[in-house]
Amino acid sequence: MGDGVGAEITPAMLKVVDAAVEKCYSGSKKIDWKEVLAGEKAFNTQGTYLPDETLEAFQTYKIGIKGPLTTPVGGGMRSLNVTLRQTLDLYVCQRPVRWFKGVDSPVKHPERVDMVVFRENTEDIYAGIEWAAGTPEAQKVFDFLHTEMGVNKVRFPETSAFGIKPVSKEGTERLVRAACLYALENNLPTVTLVHKGNIMKFTEGGFKKWGYELAEREFADALQHGKLKINDCIADAFLQNALLKPEAYSVIATLNLNGDYVSDMLAAQVGGIGIAPGANINYLTNTAIFEATHGTAPDIAGQNIANPCSIILSAVMMLEFLGWKEAAECINKALETSFESGFATNDLARFMNNGKPLGTKEFADKLVELIQV
Protein backbone atom coordinates (compact mmCIF):
# COMPACT_ATOMS: atom_id res chain seq x y z
CA MET A 1 0.00 0.00 0.00
CA GLY A 2 2.75 2.44 1.00
CA ASP A 3 3.07 4.93 3.84
CA GLY A 4 1.28 8.24 4.33
CA VAL A 5 -1.05 8.85 1.40
CA GLY A 6 -0.15 5.40 0.08
CA ALA A 7 -2.98 3.96 2.16
CA GLU A 8 -5.42 6.05 0.09
CA ILE A 9 -3.97 6.16 -3.40
CA THR A 10 -3.18 2.44 -3.62
CA PRO A 11 -6.79 1.26 -3.08
CA ALA A 12 -7.87 3.88 -5.63
CA MET A 13 -5.43 2.42 -8.15
CA LEU A 14 -6.53 -1.16 -7.45
CA LYS A 15 -10.16 -0.22 -8.06
CA VAL A 16 -9.36 1.46 -11.39
CA VAL A 17 -7.09 -1.33 -12.65
CA ASP A 18 -9.56 -4.07 -11.74
CA ALA A 19 -12.33 -2.19 -13.55
CA ALA A 20 -10.23 -1.78 -16.69
CA VAL A 21 -9.13 -5.42 -16.74
CA GLU A 22 -12.71 -6.62 -16.27
CA LYS A 23 -13.99 -4.24 -18.96
CA CYS A 24 -11.39 -5.30 -21.53
CA TYR A 25 -11.12 -9.04 -20.87
CA SER A 26 -14.49 -10.01 -19.33
CA GLY A 27 -12.92 -12.39 -16.83
CA SER A 28 -10.48 -14.09 -19.23
CA LYS A 29 -7.67 -12.16 -17.53
CA LYS A 30 -7.50 -11.09 -13.90
CA ILE A 31 -4.91 -9.82 -11.45
CA ASP A 32 -4.69 -11.63 -8.11
CA TRP A 33 -3.18 -8.99 -5.83
CA LYS A 34 -0.80 -10.08 -3.07
CA GLU A 35 0.19 -7.53 -0.43
CA VAL A 36 3.74 -7.57 0.88
CA LEU A 37 5.07 -5.23 3.54
CA ALA A 38 7.70 -2.49 3.49
CA GLY A 39 8.13 0.83 5.22
CA GLU A 40 6.37 1.86 8.42
CA LYS A 41 3.76 -0.91 8.34
CA ALA A 42 6.51 -3.52 8.05
CA PHE A 43 8.52 -1.90 10.85
CA ASN A 44 5.50 -1.69 13.16
CA THR A 45 4.51 -5.34 12.63
CA GLN A 46 7.83 -7.08 11.96
CA GLY A 47 10.50 -4.76 13.34
CA THR A 48 12.19 -4.18 9.99
CA TYR A 49 11.50 -1.73 7.18
CA LEU A 50 12.18 -4.28 4.44
CA PRO A 51 11.43 -7.90 5.40
CA ASP A 52 13.17 -10.74 3.60
CA GLU A 53 9.74 -12.07 2.63
CA THR A 54 9.09 -8.92 0.61
CA LEU A 55 12.29 -9.26 -1.41
CA GLU A 56 11.58 -12.97 -1.91
CA ALA A 57 8.08 -12.15 -3.20
CA PHE A 58 9.45 -9.76 -5.81
CA GLN A 59 12.04 -12.34 -6.86
CA THR A 60 9.31 -14.99 -7.17
CA TYR A 61 6.50 -13.05 -8.82
CA LYS A 62 8.75 -10.63 -10.76
CA ILE A 63 6.22 -7.80 -11.03
CA GLY A 64 4.86 -5.50 -8.34
CA ILE A 65 3.56 -2.00 -7.70
CA LYS A 66 3.99 0.09 -4.59
CA GLY A 67 2.94 3.32 -2.99
CA PRO A 68 5.41 5.84 -1.51
CA LEU A 69 7.56 4.59 1.37
CA THR A 70 9.01 6.41 4.36
CA THR A 71 12.80 6.55 4.42
CA PRO A 72 14.05 5.35 7.84
CA VAL A 73 15.38 8.10 10.09
CA GLY A 74 18.90 7.71 11.44
CA GLY A 75 21.27 4.87 10.60
CA GLY A 76 20.78 1.87 8.37
CA MET A 77 19.54 2.00 4.80
CA ARG A 78 19.48 5.44 3.19
CA SER A 79 16.31 4.84 1.20
CA LEU A 80 13.94 1.90 0.86
CA ASN A 81 13.44 2.75 -2.80
CA VAL A 82 17.18 2.78 -3.51
CA THR A 83 17.62 -0.44 -1.51
CA LEU A 84 14.95 -2.23 -3.57
CA ARG A 85 16.50 -1.02 -6.83
CA GLN A 86 20.01 -2.09 -5.88
CA THR A 87 19.09 -5.39 -4.22
CA LEU A 88 16.95 -6.53 -7.16
CA ASP A 89 19.34 -4.92 -9.69
CA LEU A 90 16.52 -2.89 -11.24
CA TYR A 91 18.91 -0.99 -13.45
CA VAL A 92 16.37 1.05 -15.43
CA CYS A 93 14.30 3.76 -13.81
CA GLN A 94 11.77 4.40 -16.57
CA ARG A 95 9.72 7.60 -16.48
CA PRO A 96 7.36 8.43 -19.35
CA VAL A 97 6.29 12.08 -19.48
CA ARG A 98 3.23 13.24 -21.44
CA TRP A 99 0.54 15.89 -21.11
CA PHE A 100 -3.17 15.28 -20.65
CA LYS A 101 -5.47 17.87 -22.22
CA GLY A 102 -7.18 19.90 -19.53
CA VAL A 103 -4.32 19.74 -17.01
CA ASP A 104 -2.84 23.15 -16.21
CA SER A 105 0.84 23.67 -17.02
CA PRO A 106 3.38 26.46 -16.41
CA VAL A 107 4.54 26.29 -20.06
CA LYS A 108 2.73 27.47 -23.21
CA HIS A 109 2.88 24.21 -25.12
CA PRO A 110 2.90 21.23 -22.75
CA GLU A 111 1.55 19.06 -25.59
CA ARG A 112 5.03 19.16 -27.14
CA VAL A 113 6.46 17.22 -24.18
CA ASP A 114 6.33 13.51 -24.95
CA MET A 115 9.43 11.71 -23.71
CA VAL A 116 10.48 8.55 -21.93
CA VAL A 117 13.42 8.86 -19.54
CA PHE A 118 15.70 5.84 -19.04
CA ARG A 119 17.63 6.69 -15.88
CA GLU A 120 20.46 4.36 -14.81
CA ASN A 121 19.37 3.11 -11.44
CA THR A 122 22.28 1.35 -9.71
CA GLU A 123 25.45 3.42 -10.15
CA ASP A 124 26.57 7.07 -10.04
CA ILE A 125 26.51 8.87 -6.69
CA TYR A 126 23.33 6.97 -5.72
CA ALA A 127 25.58 4.01 -5.00
CA GLY A 128 25.93 5.76 -1.63
CA ILE A 129 29.72 5.46 -1.32
CA GLU A 130 30.72 8.46 0.80
CA TRP A 131 32.39 9.48 4.02
CA ALA A 132 31.43 12.33 6.36
CA ALA A 133 33.71 15.30 6.92
CA GLY A 134 35.90 15.06 10.01
CA THR A 135 35.83 11.27 10.26
CA PRO A 136 38.88 9.00 10.22
CA GLU A 137 37.53 7.43 7.04
CA ALA A 138 37.41 10.79 5.26
CA GLN A 139 40.97 11.48 6.39
CA LYS A 140 42.04 8.08 5.09
CA VAL A 141 40.45 8.80 1.70
CA PHE A 142 42.19 12.16 1.50
CA ASP A 143 45.54 10.68 2.49
CA PHE A 144 45.23 8.07 -0.24
CA LEU A 145 44.22 10.62 -2.88
CA HIS A 146 46.96 13.04 -1.88
CA THR A 147 49.81 10.61 -1.19
CA GLU A 148 49.14 7.71 -3.53
CA MET A 149 47.31 9.41 -6.41
CA GLY A 150 48.98 12.82 -6.37
CA VAL A 151 45.70 14.73 -6.04
CA ASN A 152 46.25 18.35 -5.04
CA LYS A 153 42.83 19.79 -5.83
CA VAL A 154 41.09 19.31 -2.47
CA ARG A 155 40.94 22.88 -1.26
CA PHE A 156 39.83 22.32 2.35
CA PRO A 157 40.80 18.72 3.21
CA GLU A 158 40.15 18.92 6.95
CA THR A 159 36.49 19.82 6.46
CA SER A 160 35.80 17.93 3.23
CA ALA A 161 33.42 15.02 2.84
CA PHE A 162 34.21 12.55 0.06
CA GLY A 163 32.07 10.52 -2.30
CA ILE A 164 32.75 8.01 -5.06
CA LYS A 165 30.90 8.08 -8.40
CA PRO A 166 31.11 4.64 -10.06
CA VAL A 167 30.07 4.49 -13.72
CA SER A 168 30.77 1.24 -15.57
CA LYS A 169 30.81 0.20 -19.19
CA GLU A 170 28.51 -2.74 -18.40
CA GLY A 171 26.02 -0.52 -16.54
CA THR A 172 26.02 1.98 -19.36
CA GLU A 173 25.60 -0.62 -22.08
CA ARG A 174 22.61 -2.40 -20.56
CA LEU A 175 20.82 0.92 -19.96
CA VAL A 176 21.45 2.27 -23.47
CA ARG A 177 20.53 -1.10 -24.99
CA ALA A 178 17.18 -1.01 -23.17
CA ALA A 179 16.57 2.57 -24.33
CA CYS A 180 17.34 1.72 -27.96
CA LEU A 181 15.14 -1.38 -27.93
CA TYR A 182 12.30 0.62 -26.40
CA ALA A 183 12.66 3.30 -29.08
CA LEU A 184 12.55 0.73 -31.89
CA GLU A 185 9.63 -1.23 -30.41
CA ASN A 186 7.58 1.95 -30.00
CA ASN A 187 8.60 3.64 -33.27
CA LEU A 188 10.27 6.54 -31.48
CA PRO A 189 12.83 8.39 -33.60
CA THR A 190 15.72 9.24 -31.29
CA VAL A 191 17.70 8.18 -28.24
CA THR A 192 19.54 11.08 -26.62
CA LEU A 193 22.42 10.45 -24.22
CA VAL A 194 22.26 13.20 -21.58
CA HIS A 195 25.53 13.63 -19.71
CA LYS A 196 28.03 16.05 -18.19
CA GLY A 197 31.02 14.57 -19.98
CA ASN A 198 32.57 17.96 -20.67
CA ILE A 199 33.47 18.16 -16.96
CA MET A 200 33.47 14.56 -15.68
CA LYS A 201 35.35 13.14 -18.62
CA PHE A 202 35.85 9.55 -17.46
CA THR A 203 32.51 8.89 -15.71
CA GLU A 204 29.91 10.92 -17.59
CA GLY A 205 32.23 11.08 -20.59
CA GLY A 206 32.58 7.31 -20.42
CA PHE A 207 28.79 7.00 -20.38
CA LYS A 208 28.60 8.99 -23.61
CA LYS A 209 31.44 7.06 -25.28
CA TRP A 210 30.19 3.60 -24.28
CA GLY A 211 26.62 4.52 -25.19
CA TYR A 212 27.56 5.50 -28.72
CA GLU A 213 29.74 2.42 -29.12
CA LEU A 214 26.94 0.11 -27.98
CA ALA A 215 24.42 1.69 -30.34
CA GLU A 216 26.77 1.58 -33.31
CA ARG A 217 27.72 -2.03 -32.59
CA GLU A 218 24.33 -3.57 -31.80
CA PHE A 219 21.95 -1.31 -33.73
CA ALA A 220 23.99 -0.57 -36.83
CA ASP A 221 21.25 -1.67 -39.24
CA ALA A 222 18.58 0.46 -37.56
CA LEU A 223 20.93 3.46 -37.55
CA GLN A 224 21.88 2.95 -41.19
CA HIS A 225 18.28 2.70 -42.39
CA GLY A 226 17.02 5.63 -40.34
CA LYS A 227 14.87 3.58 -37.98
CA LEU A 228 16.86 4.94 -35.06
CA LYS A 229 18.96 8.02 -34.46
CA ILE A 230 21.29 8.38 -31.49
CA ASN A 231 22.68 11.70 -30.33
CA ASP A 232 23.82 13.33 -27.11
CA CYS A 233 23.36 16.54 -25.14
CA ILE A 234 25.19 18.04 -22.18
CA ALA A 235 22.88 17.97 -19.15
CA ASP A 236 22.60 21.71 -18.54
CA ALA A 237 21.94 22.36 -22.23
CA PHE A 238 19.29 19.64 -22.21
CA LEU A 239 17.45 21.30 -19.33
CA GLN A 240 17.23 24.45 -21.46
CA ASN A 241 16.36 22.63 -24.67
CA ALA A 242 13.64 20.61 -22.97
CA LEU A 243 11.86 23.90 -22.29
CA LEU A 244 12.57 25.57 -25.65
CA LYS A 245 12.18 22.62 -28.04
CA PRO A 246 10.91 19.52 -26.21
CA GLU A 247 9.56 18.06 -29.45
CA ALA A 248 13.18 17.37 -30.47
CA TYR A 249 13.46 14.55 -27.92
CA SER A 250 11.73 11.20 -27.52
CA VAL A 251 13.83 8.69 -25.49
CA ILE A 252 16.38 9.97 -22.98
CA ALA A 253 19.18 7.77 -21.63
CA THR A 254 21.08 9.24 -18.71
CA LEU A 255 22.87 8.56 -15.45
CA ASN A 256 21.25 8.42 -12.03
CA LEU A 257 21.58 12.00 -10.74
CA ASN A 258 20.90 13.62 -14.11
CA GLY A 259 17.85 11.40 -14.46
CA ASP A 260 16.51 12.56 -11.11
CA TYR A 261 16.73 16.21 -12.14
CA VAL A 262 15.50 15.65 -15.70
CA SER A 263 12.45 13.53 -14.87
CA ASP A 264 11.16 15.96 -12.22
CA MET A 265 11.72 18.99 -14.45
CA LEU A 266 9.83 17.34 -17.30
CA ALA A 267 7.02 16.31 -14.95
CA ALA A 268 6.61 19.95 -13.92
CA GLN A 269 6.00 20.90 -17.55
CA VAL A 270 3.00 18.59 -17.84
CA GLY A 271 1.32 19.28 -14.51
CA GLY A 272 3.63 18.11 -11.75
CA ILE A 273 4.96 15.00 -10.08
CA GLY A 274 1.44 14.11 -8.97
CA ILE A 275 0.76 12.76 -12.46
CA ALA A 276 4.26 11.40 -13.11
CA PRO A 277 4.49 7.58 -13.25
CA GLY A 278 7.60 5.47 -12.81
CA ALA A 279 8.99 1.97 -12.98
CA ASN A 280 12.17 0.22 -11.88
CA ILE A 281 12.99 -2.57 -14.32
CA ASN A 282 15.56 -5.27 -14.99
CA TYR A 283 14.98 -6.21 -18.63
CA LEU A 284 17.27 -9.25 -18.30
CA THR A 285 15.27 -10.94 -15.53
CA ASN A 286 11.94 -9.23 -16.40
CA THR A 287 11.65 -8.08 -12.80
CA ALA A 288 9.84 -4.77 -12.38
CA ILE A 289 8.50 -2.61 -9.56
CA PHE A 290 6.12 0.15 -10.60
CA GLU A 291 5.70 3.03 -8.18
CA ALA A 292 4.22 6.39 -7.33
CA THR A 293 7.08 8.81 -7.92
CA HIS A 294 6.14 11.27 -5.17
CA GLY A 295 6.63 11.09 -1.41
CA THR A 296 4.38 9.98 1.44
CA ALA A 297 2.92 13.50 2.00
CA PRO A 298 2.10 12.91 5.71
CA ASP A 299 0.64 16.43 6.00
CA ILE A 300 -2.36 15.44 3.85
CA ALA A 301 -2.58 11.73 4.69
CA GLY A 302 -5.99 10.50 5.75
CA GLN A 303 -7.85 13.53 4.36
CA ASN A 304 -9.07 11.96 1.10
CA ILE A 305 -7.43 14.70 -0.99
CA ALA A 306 -4.29 12.95 -2.32
CA ASN A 307 -3.90 12.68 -6.08
CA PRO A 308 -3.70 8.98 -7.09
CA CYS A 309 -2.71 9.66 -10.71
CA SER A 310 0.98 8.87 -10.29
CA ILE A 311 0.31 5.35 -9.05
CA ILE A 312 -2.58 4.88 -11.51
CA LEU A 313 -0.35 5.83 -14.43
CA SER A 314 2.36 3.58 -13.03
CA ALA A 315 -0.22 0.79 -13.15
CA VAL A 316 -0.79 1.70 -16.80
CA MET A 317 2.94 1.11 -17.32
CA MET A 318 2.61 -2.22 -15.51
CA LEU A 319 -0.24 -3.32 -17.78
CA GLU A 320 1.78 -2.35 -20.84
CA PHE A 321 4.75 -4.30 -19.48
CA LEU A 322 2.46 -7.34 -19.13
CA GLY A 323 1.27 -6.88 -22.70
CA TRP A 324 -2.24 -5.94 -21.56
CA LYS A 325 -2.31 -2.86 -23.78
CA GLU A 326 -6.10 -2.76 -24.09
CA ALA A 327 -6.56 -2.28 -20.35
CA ALA A 328 -3.75 0.29 -20.25
CA GLU A 329 -5.35 2.32 -23.04
CA CYS A 330 -8.74 2.05 -21.34
CA ILE A 331 -7.36 3.79 -18.24
CA ASN A 332 -5.59 6.43 -20.32
CA LYS A 333 -8.82 7.26 -22.13
CA ALA A 334 -10.71 7.51 -18.85
CA LEU A 335 -8.11 9.94 -17.51
CA GLU A 336 -8.24 12.01 -20.70
CA THR A 337 -12.03 12.24 -20.53
CA SER A 338 -11.99 13.07 -16.85
CA PHE A 339 -9.43 15.86 -17.17
CA GLU A 340 -11.08 17.37 -20.25
CA SER A 341 -14.35 17.49 -18.29
CA GLY A 342 -12.59 19.16 -15.33
CA PHE A 343 -12.84 16.21 -12.93
CA ALA A 344 -9.66 15.79 -10.89
CA THR A 345 -8.39 15.93 -7.34
CA ASN A 346 -8.13 19.45 -5.97
CA ASP A 347 -4.40 19.90 -6.63
CA LEU A 348 -5.19 19.79 -10.37
CA ALA A 349 -8.83 20.92 -10.47
CA ARG A 350 -8.15 24.26 -8.78
CA PHE A 351 -6.11 25.37 -11.79
CA MET A 352 -8.55 24.15 -14.45
CA ASN A 353 -10.97 26.58 -16.08
CA ASN A 354 -13.83 24.15 -15.47
CA GLY A 355 -12.30 22.38 -12.49
CA LYS A 356 -14.55 20.11 -10.45
CA PRO A 357 -12.51 18.92 -7.43
CA LEU A 358 -13.05 15.38 -6.21
CA GLY A 359 -11.66 13.46 -3.26
CA THR A 360 -9.23 10.59 -3.78
CA LYS A 361 -11.94 7.94 -3.51
CA GLU A 362 -14.46 9.92 -5.55
CA PHE A 363 -11.94 10.52 -8.35
CA ALA A 364 -11.25 6.78 -8.54
CA ASP A 365 -15.01 6.15 -8.65
CA LYS A 366 -15.29 8.67 -11.51
CA LEU A 367 -12.62 6.84 -13.49
CA VAL A 368 -14.37 3.51 -12.90
CA GLU A 369 -17.61 5.07 -14.13
CA LEU A 370 -15.90 6.29 -17.31
CA ILE A 371 -14.25 2.90 -17.86
CA GLN A 372 -17.55 1.08 -17.56
CA VAL A 373 -19.37 3.27 -20.11
C-alpha positions as CSV (number, residue, x, y, z in Angstrom):
1,M,0.0,0.0,0.0
2,G,2.7,2.4,1.0
3,D,3.1,4.9,3.8
4,G,1.3,8.2,4.3
5,V,-1.1,8.8,1.4
6,G,-0.2,5.4,0.1
7,A,-3.0,4.0,2.2
8,E,-5.4,6.1,0.1
9,I,-4.0,6.2,-3.4
10,T,-3.2,2.4,-3.6
11,P,-6.8,1.3,-3.1
12,A,-7.9,3.9,-5.6
13,M,-5.4,2.4,-8.1
14,L,-6.5,-1.2,-7.4
15,K,-10.2,-0.2,-8.1
16,V,-9.4,1.5,-11.4
17,V,-7.1,-1.3,-12.6
18,D,-9.6,-4.1,-11.7
19,A,-12.3,-2.2,-13.6
20,A,-10.2,-1.8,-16.7
21,V,-9.1,-5.4,-16.7
22,E,-12.7,-6.6,-16.3
23,K,-14.0,-4.2,-19.0
24,C,-11.4,-5.3,-21.5
25,Y,-11.1,-9.0,-20.9
26,S,-14.5,-10.0,-19.3
27,G,-12.9,-12.4,-16.8
28,S,-10.5,-14.1,-19.2
29,K,-7.7,-12.2,-17.5
30,K,-7.5,-11.1,-13.9
31,I,-4.9,-9.8,-11.5
32,D,-4.7,-11.6,-8.1
33,W,-3.2,-9.0,-5.8
34,K,-0.8,-10.1,-3.1
35,E,0.2,-7.5,-0.4
36,V,3.7,-7.6,0.9
37,L,5.1,-5.2,3.5
38,A,7.7,-2.5,3.5
39,G,8.1,0.8,5.2
40,E,6.4,1.9,8.4
41,K,3.8,-0.9,8.3
42,A,6.5,-3.5,8.1
43,F,8.5,-1.9,10.9
44,N,5.5,-1.7,13.2
45,T,4.5,-5.3,12.6
46,Q,7.8,-7.1,12.0
47,G,10.5,-4.8,13.3
48,T,12.2,-4.2,10.0
49,Y,11.5,-1.7,7.2
50,L,12.2,-4.3,4.4
51,P,11.4,-7.9,5.4
52,D,13.2,-10.7,3.6
53,E,9.7,-12.1,2.6
54,T,9.1,-8.9,0.6
55,L,12.3,-9.3,-1.4
56,E,11.6,-13.0,-1.9
57,A,8.1,-12.2,-3.2
58,F,9.4,-9.8,-5.8
59,Q,12.0,-12.3,-6.9
60,T,9.3,-15.0,-7.2
61,Y,6.5,-13.1,-8.8
62,K,8.8,-10.6,-10.8
63,I,6.2,-7.8,-11.0
64,G,4.9,-5.5,-8.3
65,I,3.6,-2.0,-7.7
66,K,4.0,0.1,-4.6
67,G,2.9,3.3,-3.0
68,P,5.4,5.8,-1.5
69,L,7.6,4.6,1.4
70,T,9.0,6.4,4.4
71,T,12.8,6.5,4.4
72,P,14.0,5.3,7.8
73,V,15.4,8.1,10.1
74,G,18.9,7.7,11.4
75,G,21.3,4.9,10.6
76,G,20.8,1.9,8.4
77,M,19.5,2.0,4.8
78,R,19.5,5.4,3.2
79,S,16.3,4.8,1.2
80,L,13.9,1.9,0.9
81,N,13.4,2.7,-2.8
82,V,17.2,2.8,-3.5
83,T,17.6,-0.4,-1.5
84,L,15.0,-2.2,-3.6
85,R,16.5,-1.0,-6.8
86,Q,20.0,-2.1,-5.9
87,T,19.1,-5.4,-4.2
88,L,16.9,-6.5,-7.2
89,D,19.3,-4.9,-9.7
90,L,16.5,-2.9,-11.2
91,Y,18.9,-1.0,-13.5
92,V,16.4,1.1,-15.4
93,C,14.3,3.8,-13.8
94,Q,11.8,4.4,-16.6
95,R,9.7,7.6,-16.5
96,P,7.4,8.4,-19.4
97,V,6.3,12.1,-19.5
98,R,3.2,13.2,-21.4
99,W,0.5,15.9,-21.1
100,F,-3.2,15.3,-20.6
101,K,-5.5,17.9,-22.2
102,G,-7.2,19.9,-19.5
103,V,-4.3,19.7,-17.0
104,D,-2.8,23.2,-16.2
105,S,0.8,23.7,-17.0
106,P,3.4,26.5,-16.4
107,V,4.5,26.3,-20.1
108,K,2.7,27.5,-23.2
109,H,2.9,24.2,-25.1
110,P,2.9,21.2,-22.8
111,E,1.6,19.1,-25.6
112,R,5.0,19.2,-27.1
113,V,6.5,17.2,-24.2
114,D,6.3,13.5,-24.9
115,M,9.4,11.7,-23.7
116,V,10.5,8.6,-21.9
117,V,13.4,8.9,-19.5
118,F,15.7,5.8,-19.0
119,R,17.6,6.7,-15.9
120,E,20.5,4.4,-14.8
121,N,19.4,3.1,-11.4
122,T,22.3,1.4,-9.7
123,E,25.5,3.4,-10.2
124,D,26.6,7.1,-10.0
125,I,26.5,8.9,-6.7
126,Y,23.3,7.0,-5.7
127,A,25.6,4.0,-5.0
128,G,25.9,5.8,-1.6
129,I,29.7,5.5,-1.3
130,E,30.7,8.5,0.8
131,W,32.4,9.5,4.0
132,A,31.4,12.3,6.4
133,A,33.7,15.3,6.9
134,G,35.9,15.1,10.0
135,T,35.8,11.3,10.3
136,P,38.9,9.0,10.2
137,E,37.5,7.4,7.0
138,A,37.4,10.8,5.3
139,Q,41.0,11.5,6.4
140,K,42.0,8.1,5.1
141,V,40.4,8.8,1.7
142,F,42.2,12.2,1.5
143,D,45.5,10.7,2.5
144,F,45.2,8.1,-0.2
145,L,44.2,10.6,-2.9
146,H,47.0,13.0,-1.9
147,T,49.8,10.6,-1.2
148,E,49.1,7.7,-3.5
149,M,47.3,9.4,-6.4
150,G,49.0,12.8,-6.4
151,V,45.7,14.7,-6.0
152,N,46.3,18.4,-5.0
153,K,42.8,19.8,-5.8
154,V,41.1,19.3,-2.5
155,R,40.9,22.9,-1.3
156,F,39.8,22.3,2.4
157,P,40.8,18.7,3.2
158,E,40.2,18.9,6.9
159,T,36.5,19.8,6.5
160,S,35.8,17.9,3.2
161,A,33.4,15.0,2.8
162,F,34.2,12.5,0.1
163,G,32.1,10.5,-2.3
164,I,32.7,8.0,-5.1
165,K,30.9,8.1,-8.4
166,P,31.1,4.6,-10.1
167,V,30.1,4.5,-13.7
168,S,30.8,1.2,-15.6
169,K,30.8,0.2,-19.2
170,E,28.5,-2.7,-18.4
171,G,26.0,-0.5,-16.5
172,T,26.0,2.0,-19.4
173,E,25.6,-0.6,-22.1
174,R,22.6,-2.4,-20.6
175,L,20.8,0.9,-20.0
176,V,21.4,2.3,-23.5
177,R,20.5,-1.1,-25.0
178,A,17.2,-1.0,-23.2
179,A,16.6,2.6,-24.3
180,C,17.3,1.7,-28.0
181,L,15.1,-1.4,-27.9
182,Y,12.3,0.6,-26.4
183,A,12.7,3.3,-29.1
184,L,12.5,0.7,-31.9
185,E,9.6,-1.2,-30.4
186,N,7.6,2.0,-30.0
187,N,8.6,3.6,-33.3
188,L,10.3,6.5,-31.5
189,P,12.8,8.4,-33.6
190,T,15.7,9.2,-31.3
191,V,17.7,8.2,-28.2
192,T,19.5,11.1,-26.6
193,L,22.4,10.5,-24.2
194,V,22.3,13.2,-21.6
195,H,25.5,13.6,-19.7
196,K,28.0,16.0,-18.2
197,G,31.0,14.6,-20.0
198,N,32.6,18.0,-20.7
199,I,33.5,18.2,-17.0
200,M,33.5,14.6,-15.7
201,K,35.4,13.1,-18.6
202,F,35.8,9.6,-17.5
203,T,32.5,8.9,-15.7
204,E,29.9,10.9,-17.6
205,G,32.2,11.1,-20.6
206,G,32.6,7.3,-20.4
207,F,28.8,7.0,-20.4
208,K,28.6,9.0,-23.6
209,K,31.4,7.1,-25.3
210,W,30.2,3.6,-24.3
211,G,26.6,4.5,-25.2
212,Y,27.6,5.5,-28.7
213,E,29.7,2.4,-29.1
214,L,26.9,0.1,-28.0
215,A,24.4,1.7,-30.3
216,E,26.8,1.6,-33.3
217,R,27.7,-2.0,-32.6
218,E,24.3,-3.6,-31.8
219,F,21.9,-1.3,-33.7
220,A,24.0,-0.6,-36.8
221,D,21.2,-1.7,-39.2
222,A,18.6,0.5,-37.6
223,L,20.9,3.5,-37.5
224,Q,21.9,2.9,-41.2
225,H,18.3,2.7,-42.4
226,G,17.0,5.6,-40.3
227,K,14.9,3.6,-38.0
228,L,16.9,4.9,-35.1
229,K,19.0,8.0,-34.5
230,I,21.3,8.4,-31.5
231,N,22.7,11.7,-30.3
232,D,23.8,13.3,-27.1
233,C,23.4,16.5,-25.1
234,I,25.2,18.0,-22.2
235,A,22.9,18.0,-19.2
236,D,22.6,21.7,-18.5
237,A,21.9,22.4,-22.2
238,F,19.3,19.6,-22.2
239,L,17.5,21.3,-19.3
240,Q,17.2,24.5,-21.5
241,N,16.4,22.6,-24.7
242,A,13.6,20.6,-23.0
243,L,11.9,23.9,-22.3
244,L,12.6,25.6,-25.6
245,K,12.2,22.6,-28.0
246,P,10.9,19.5,-26.2
247,E,9.6,18.1,-29.5
248,A,13.2,17.4,-30.5
249,Y,13.5,14.6,-27.9
250,S,11.7,11.2,-27.5
251,V,13.8,8.7,-25.5
252,I,16.4,10.0,-23.0
253,A,19.2,7.8,-21.6
254,T,21.1,9.2,-18.7
255,L,22.9,8.6,-15.5
256,N,21.2,8.4,-12.0
257,L,21.6,12.0,-10.7
258,N,20.9,13.6,-14.1
259,G,17.8,11.4,-14.5
260,D,16.5,12.6,-11.1
261,Y,16.7,16.2,-12.1
262,V,15.5,15.7,-15.7
263,S,12.5,13.5,-14.9
264,D,11.2,16.0,-12.2
265,M,11.7,19.0,-14.5
266,L,9.8,17.3,-17.3
267,A,7.0,16.3,-15.0
268,A,6.6,19.9,-13.9
269,Q,6.0,20.9,-17.6
270,V,3.0,18.6,-17.8
271,G,1.3,19.3,-14.5
272,G,3.6,18.1,-11.7
273,I,5.0,15.0,-10.1
274,G,1.4,14.1,-9.0
275,I,0.8,12.8,-12.5
276,A,4.3,11.4,-13.1
277,P,4.5,7.6,-13.3
278,G,7.6,5.5,-12.8
279,A,9.0,2.0,-13.0
280,N,12.2,0.2,-11.9
281,I,13.0,-2.6,-14.3
282,N,15.6,-5.3,-15.0
283,Y,15.0,-6.2,-18.6
284,L,17.3,-9.2,-18.3
285,T,15.3,-10.9,-15.5
286,N,11.9,-9.2,-16.4
287,T,11.6,-8.1,-12.8
288,A,9.8,-4.8,-12.4
289,I,8.5,-2.6,-9.6
290,F,6.1,0.1,-10.6
291,E,5.7,3.0,-8.2
292,A,4.2,6.4,-7.3
293,T,7.1,8.8,-7.9
294,H,6.1,11.3,-5.2
295,G,6.6,11.1,-1.4
296,T,4.4,10.0,1.4
297,A,2.9,13.5,2.0
298,P,2.1,12.9,5.7
299,D,0.6,16.4,6.0
300,I,-2.4,15.4,3.9
301,A,-2.6,11.7,4.7
302,G,-6.0,10.5,5.8
303,Q,-7.8,13.5,4.4
304,N,-9.1,12.0,1.1
305,I,-7.4,14.7,-1.0
306,A,-4.3,12.9,-2.3
307,N,-3.9,12.7,-6.1
308,P,-3.7,9.0,-7.1
309,C,-2.7,9.7,-10.7
310,S,1.0,8.9,-10.3
311,I,0.3,5.4,-9.1
312,I,-2.6,4.9,-11.5
313,L,-0.4,5.8,-14.4
314,S,2.4,3.6,-13.0
315,A,-0.2,0.8,-13.1
316,V,-0.8,1.7,-16.8
317,M,2.9,1.1,-17.3
318,M,2.6,-2.2,-15.5
319,L,-0.2,-3.3,-17.8
320,E,1.8,-2.3,-20.8
321,F,4.8,-4.3,-19.5
322,L,2.5,-7.3,-19.1
323,G,1.3,-6.9,-22.7
324,W,-2.2,-5.9,-21.6
325,K,-2.3,-2.9,-23.8
326,E,-6.1,-2.8,-24.1
327,A,-6.6,-2.3,-20.3
328,A,-3.8,0.3,-20.2
329,E,-5.4,2.3,-23.0
330,C,-8.7,2.0,-21.3
331,I,-7.4,3.8,-18.2
332,N,-5.6,6.4,-20.3
333,K,-8.8,7.3,-22.1
334,A,-10.7,7.5,-18.8
335,L,-8.1,9.9,-17.5
336,E,-8.2,12.0,-20.7
337,T,-12.0,12.2,-20.5
338,S,-12.0,13.1,-16.8
339,F,-9.4,15.9,-17.2
340,E,-11.1,17.4,-20.2
341,S,-14.3,17.5,-18.3
342,G,-12.6,19.2,-15.3
343,F,-12.8,16.2,-12.9
344,A,-9.7,15.8,-10.9
345,T,-8.4,15.9,-7.3
346,N,-8.1,19.5,-6.0
347,D,-4.4,19.9,-6.6
348,L,-5.2,19.8,-10.4
349,A,-8.8,20.9,-10.5
350,R,-8.1,24.3,-8.8
351,F,-6.1,25.4,-11.8
352,M,-8.5,24.2,-14.4
353,N,-11.0,26.6,-16.1
354,N,-13.8,24.1,-15.5
355,G,-12.3,22.4,-12.5
356,K,-14.5,20.1,-10.4
357,P,-12.5,18.9,-7.4
358,L,-13.0,15.4,-6.2
359,G,-11.7,13.5,-3.3
360,T,-9.2,10.6,-3.8
361,K,-11.9,7.9,-3.5
362,E,-14.5,9.9,-5.6
363,F,-11.9,10.5,-8.3
364,A,-11.3,6.8,-8.5
365,D,-15.0,6.2,-8.6
366,K,-15.3,8.7,-11.5
367,L,-12.6,6.8,-13.5
368,V,-14.4,3.5,-12.9
369,E,-17.6,5.1,-14.1
370,L,-15.9,6.3,-17.3
371,I,-14.2,2.9,-17.9
372,Q,-17.6,1.1,-17.6
373,V,-19.4,3.3,-20.1
